[in-house]
């Protein structure tokens, strides 16, 4: 089985740009999560989908961050417009029916 | 709201020594509890999980964790650490009233010295 696939692995954006991060969950997994990881804040939950329904829309991240689950095998995270403080590693994860969460390798975003 | 606290940002132990990494959760009911590890330049991997039953759960690579409802804790332990255990360890919680979202602690960076 392929794990969670995230693309791109690295992204450099200029302040104000729109970027779209992509995620393919493990086949058959119904739950999908987007997290942001920084050294200071740790892992922050951005969005959570359960069977393609949005369960958590990220609270403080709502204004510029939008996650979508276009189908059960593909999700995107759009950041619009980007700001330097968005520089972080963005992690996508999917959950099996047994409750185990599998993470992708992440996208490292640098906003200059 | 559910939350997880890992009070130790960094822990240093000597190779061969025993280890305990602390985790406290804040939740009224019994949540599902997890420990994850992130090795340098790698993704997060699950070490072990607790859903119910025996409060001591075994994980990979000799790790175990003990759930304590009275203390609201889920500490991770290992009897004898190896240098390859150096990594960042995350405690996580998931619960029904949170819609089963998974919330992570801030992580503990473990350094095993020779």
Coordinates of N, CA, C and O in Angstrom, one line a residue, chain A residues 31 33 35 37 39-43 45 48 50 55-56 91 95 98-105, chain B residues 34 36 38 41-46 49 51 88 90 94 98-106 109:
Chain A
X31 N -10.8 9.4 6.8 CA -10.6 10.6 7.6 C -9.3 11.2 7.1 O -8.3 10.5 7.0
X33 N -6.6 14.7 7.7 CA -6.2 15.9 8.5 C -5.1 16.7 7.8 O -4.3 16.1 7.1
X35 N -2.2 19.5 9.1 CA -1.6 20.1 10.2 C -0.5 21.0 9.7 O 0.1 20.8 8.7
X37 N 3.2 22.4 11.1 CA 4.3 22.1 12.1 C 5.3 23.1 12.1 O 6.0 23.4 11.1
X39 N 8.5 24.8 14.9 CA 9.3 24.5 16.1 C 8.6 25.2 17.4 O 8.6 24.6 18.4
X40 N 8.1 26.3 17.2 CA 7.5 27.1 18.3 C 6.1 26.6 18.7 O 5.8 26.3 19.8
X41 N 5.3 26.4 17.7 CA 3.9 26.0 17.9 C 3.6 24.5 17.9 O 2.5 24.0 18.3
X42 N 4.6 23.7 17.4 CA 4.4 22.3 17.3 C 3.4 22.0 16.2 O 3.4 22.6 15.2
X43 N 2.5 21.0 16.4 CA 1.6 20.5 15.4 C 0.2 21.2 15.7 O -0.4 21.0 16.7
X45 N -3.6 21.8 14.3 CA -4.6 21.2 13.4 C -5.3 22.4 12.5 O -5.8 23.3 13.1
X48 N -9.9 19.1 9.2 CA -10.2 17.7 9.5 C -11.5 17.3 8.7 O -12.5 17.9 8.9
X50 N -14.1 14.1 7.7 CA -14.6 12.7 8.0 C -15.5 12.3 6.8 O -16.5 13.0 6.6
X55 N -15.1 18.6 9.2 CA -15.5 18.6 10.6 C -14.8 19.7 11.4 O -15.3 20.1 12.4
X56 N -13.7 20.1 11.0 CA -12.9 21.2 11.7 C -12.3 22.1 10.7 O -11.6 21.6 9.7
X91 N 1.6 19.2 7.1 CA 1.5 17.7 7.1 C 0.1 17.3 6.8 O -0.9 17.9 7.3
X95 N -6.6 8.5 8.3 CA -6.8 7.6 9.5 C -7.6 6.4 9.0 O -8.6 6.5 8.2
X98 N -9.2 1.5 12.0 CA -8.8 1.0 13.3 C -8.3 2.2 14.1 O -7.8 2.0 15.2
X99 N -8.3 3.4 13.6 CA -8.0 4.6 14.3 C -6.5 5.0 14.2 O -6.1 5.9 14.9
X100 N -5.7 4.3 13.4 CA -4.3 4.6 13.3 C -4.2 5.7 12.2 O -4.7 5.7 11.1
X101 N -3.4 6.7 12.6 CA -3.2 7.9 11.7 C -1.8 7.8 11.0 O -0.8 7.5 11.7
X102 N -1.8 7.9 9.7 CA -0.6 7.8 9.0 C -0.3 9.2 8.4 O -1.2 9.8 7.8
X103 N 0.9 9.6 8.5 CA 1.3 10.9 8.0 C 2.1 10.8 6.7 O 2.9 9.9 6.4
X104 N 2.0 11.9 5.9 CA 2.8 12.1 4.8 C 4.1 12.7 5.2 O 4.3 13.0 6.4
X105 N 5.1 12.9 4.2 CA 6.4 13.4 4.6 C 6.3 14.9 4.7 O 7.3 15.5 5.2
Chain B
X34 N -2.4 8.4 22.1 CA -1.4 7.9 21.2 C 0.0 8.5 21.5 O 0.0 9.6 22.1
X36 N 3.5 9.3 19.2 CA 4.1 9.3 17.9 C 5.5 9.7 18.0 O 5.9 10.4 18.9
X38 N 9.0 11.2 15.7 CA 9.5 11.8 14.5 C 11.0 11.8 14.5 O 11.6 12.6 15.3
X41 N 14.4 14.3 9.9 CA 14.2 14.3 8.5 C 13.2 13.2 8.0 O 13.2 12.8 6.9
X42 N 12.4 12.8 9.0 CA 11.4 11.8 8.6 C 10.0 12.2 9.1 O 9.8 13.1 9.8
X43 N 9.0 11.5 8.6 CA 7.6 11.8 9.0 C 7.3 11.2 10.3 O 8.1 10.5 10.9
X44 N 6.1 11.5 10.8 CA 5.7 11.0 12.1 C 5.2 9.6 12.0 O 4.5 9.2 11.0
X45 N 5.5 8.7 13.0 CA 5.1 7.3 12.9 C 4.5 7.0 14.3 O 5.0 7.5 15.3
X46 N 3.5 6.2 14.3 CA 2.8 5.9 15.5 C 3.7 4.8 16.3 O 4.1 3.8 15.7
X49 N -0.8 2.9 20.9 CA -2.1 3.6 21.1 C -2.9 2.9 22.3 O -2.6 1.7 22.6
X51 N -6.9 2.5 23.7 CA -8.3 2.7 23.4 C -9.1 2.3 24.7 O -10.0 3.1 25.1
X88 N 12.0 13.3 18.2 CA 11.0 14.1 18.9 C 9.7 13.2 19.1 O 9.3 12.5 18.1
X90 N 5.7 12.8 20.3 CA 4.5 13.5 20.5 C 3.4 12.6 21.1 O 3.2 11.5 20.6
X94 N -7.6 11.8 21.0 CA -8.7 11.9 20.2 C -9.9 11.5 21.0 O -9.8 10.5 21.8
X98 N -15.0 15.5 20.5 CA -14.2 16.4 19.6 C -14.4 16.0 18.2 O -13.6 16.4 17.3
X99 N -15.3 15.1 17.9 CA -15.5 14.6 16.5 C -14.4 13.7 16.1 O -14.2 13.5 14.9
X100 N -13.7 13.2 17.1 CA -12.5 12.3 16.8 C -11.4 13.0 16.1 O -10.6 12.4 15.4
X101 N -11.3 14.4 16.2 CA -10.1 15.0 15.7 C -8.9 14.6 16.5 O -9.1 14.2 17.7
X102 N -7.7 14.7 16.0 CA -6.6 14.3 16.8 C -5.7 15.5 17.1 O -5.3 16.3 16.2
X103 N -5.6 15.7 18.4 CA -4.8 16.9 18.9 C -3.5 16.5 19.4 O -3.5 15.5 20.2
X104 N -2.4 17.1 19.1 CA -1.1 16.7 19.5 C -0.6 17.7 20.6 O -0.9 18.9 20.6
X105 N 0.3 17.1 21.4 CA 1.1 17.9 22.3 C 2.2 18.6 21.6 O 2.4 18.4 20.4
X106 N 3.0 19.4 22.3 CA 4.0 20.2 21.7 C 5.3 19.4 21.4 O 6.2 19.9 20.7
X109 N 11.7 16.6 22.8 CA 12.9 16.2 22.0 C 13.8 15.4 22.9 O 14.2 15.9 24.0

